[in-house]
Amino acid sequence: MRIDFIAQPAQQLGNLLEAALASAVSPTRVVLVSAFASRQAVLRLKRRLHELHTGGTAVRVVVGVDMGGTSKEVLQELSRWPFEVFVFKNRKSGVTFHPKLYLVEAPTAGEIFLGSNNLTEGGLYRNYEGAVQVSYSLPDDAAEFATAKNQLSKFIEPGAPIGRILDNGYLQWLVARNEIPSEVEIRQGRRLARGAGTPQDEGASLYGFEPTAGPPQLPLEVQQVVIAAVRSQIDELKEAKATAQRIRRAEERKSKKAAAPGSSVALPVPETQPEFVSLTPLAQIAPTAFYLELTATEGKSSEIPGEQRIPLEAVSAAQDFWGWPDNYVRSVNPRKGEGAGGEERVYFNWKPVWRVRSISDAAKEVINGVRMYFYQNSSDFRFYSGALVGWAKAGDFIRITRGENQPYTYDCALAIAGTPEHAEWKSYCPPATGRSPRLFGFS
């Protein structure tokens, strides 16, 4: 038997757990127990757990629903999994289900991870967490392994009245309850908490900083699930907006037709239309990098040299990454000219400092402000970088990351076609769709 202590993020429990699940000798049993679970974390493990289940491994997931740590969407996702999923809840006041342990059992080895790490992106990869990994060599350590499993049986073998299988009836009862939040409500709560805290500039001077490792590459299937969810929301919003505009025009025509010749027309007061800026996404990812295939950066094919459009679903799926919408300021410019009809140009602007550089040419690097903005009239999200005009061509790729403890907010690296980085970054992008012909993706 061997005991190792894990100090995350120097060691990431998520990587150790994934390695145990991917062992050459397939586990016979896997049990994941966590007080909180996030959608992105469970989707990361979904493929491997399903593969193990199909191969005969007994898989069980046990989650808590106290303190709003597990969302309705996570429960809905887990309820569709083909193996045992338990919800652990004691209705006694003041009692919280709070353990985090992960058991992987194989014919010749056993692993138990026990610590502070929830089944979330932060718990498995990003946060400072402490845990212990106990490794058993079987059959030599069979007695010790059996003792450990027996002592932890309350959690790995949950039962009535506080451990219950997540079947469809229980799921419907749970999601109808107000104390279990949606993903939207969890993010809104975090945003309110950030707004109520120490101002960012003051906090930056009072708190220390050190670089930490991020999570591993985000599987394409996780990206696709989240992108599909927010894309559907955006489509619904656009349709609702178009419907509202059609109704408005019809009412205007009706009012003008009913008015006496030469008299002024009192047009109906327009109702507030749904807008992208107020959209609360159903799902989110927490990426470390964004990749984008560039369109033309100069000439007739580019409306504004150096300007690039970021797909709305990419912005909506990673709002914290883009600082959207908190950091953007609304501005209105009236249209000019005959036939403008009084319509206003509505922008939401932010101009953070970017470092823009070429991977293949160290001499090509600038640090300056880059305008990022959402143009509400056409529902476009854009950024402008003059450096890309001379450096890049259509089909090249950029990688955008957040600058940590740097004099810039974003680092934008350019990889031109034919370079190894170009091929690598392209591999991070799901296949293009008819509505989004350009490739983009996250890691």
CSV table of C-alpha atoms in Angstrom, one decimal, residues 5 9 50 59 111 118 151 154 181-182 203 222 242 259 270-271 298 430:
chain,number,residue,atom,x,y,z
A,5,PHE,CA,-0.4,13.6,-0.9
A,9,PRO,CA,-2.8,22.7,-8.8
A,50,HIS,CA,-19.5,5.1,-20.8
A,59,VAL,CA,-19.9,2.4,-12.6
A,111,GLU,CA,-7.0,3.5,-6.0
A,118,ASN,CA,-15.4,18.4,-6.0
A,151,GLN,CA,-15.2,2.4,6.4
A,154,LYS,CA,-21.8,5.1,3.8
A,181,PRO,CA,-30.5,26.1,-9.0
A,182,SER,CA,-30.2,26.2,-12.7
A,203,GLY,CA,-7.7,43.7,-5.0
A,222,VAL,CA,-18.0,19.0,-24.6
A,242,ALA,CA,-37.7,39.4,-36.0
A,259,ALA,CA,-54.8,58.5,-40.3
A,270,PRO,CA,-42.5,49.9,-29.5
A,271,GLU,CA,-42.2,47.2,-26.9
A,298,GLU,CA,-7.6,43.7,-46.1
A,430,PRO,CA,-15.1,21.2,-34.2
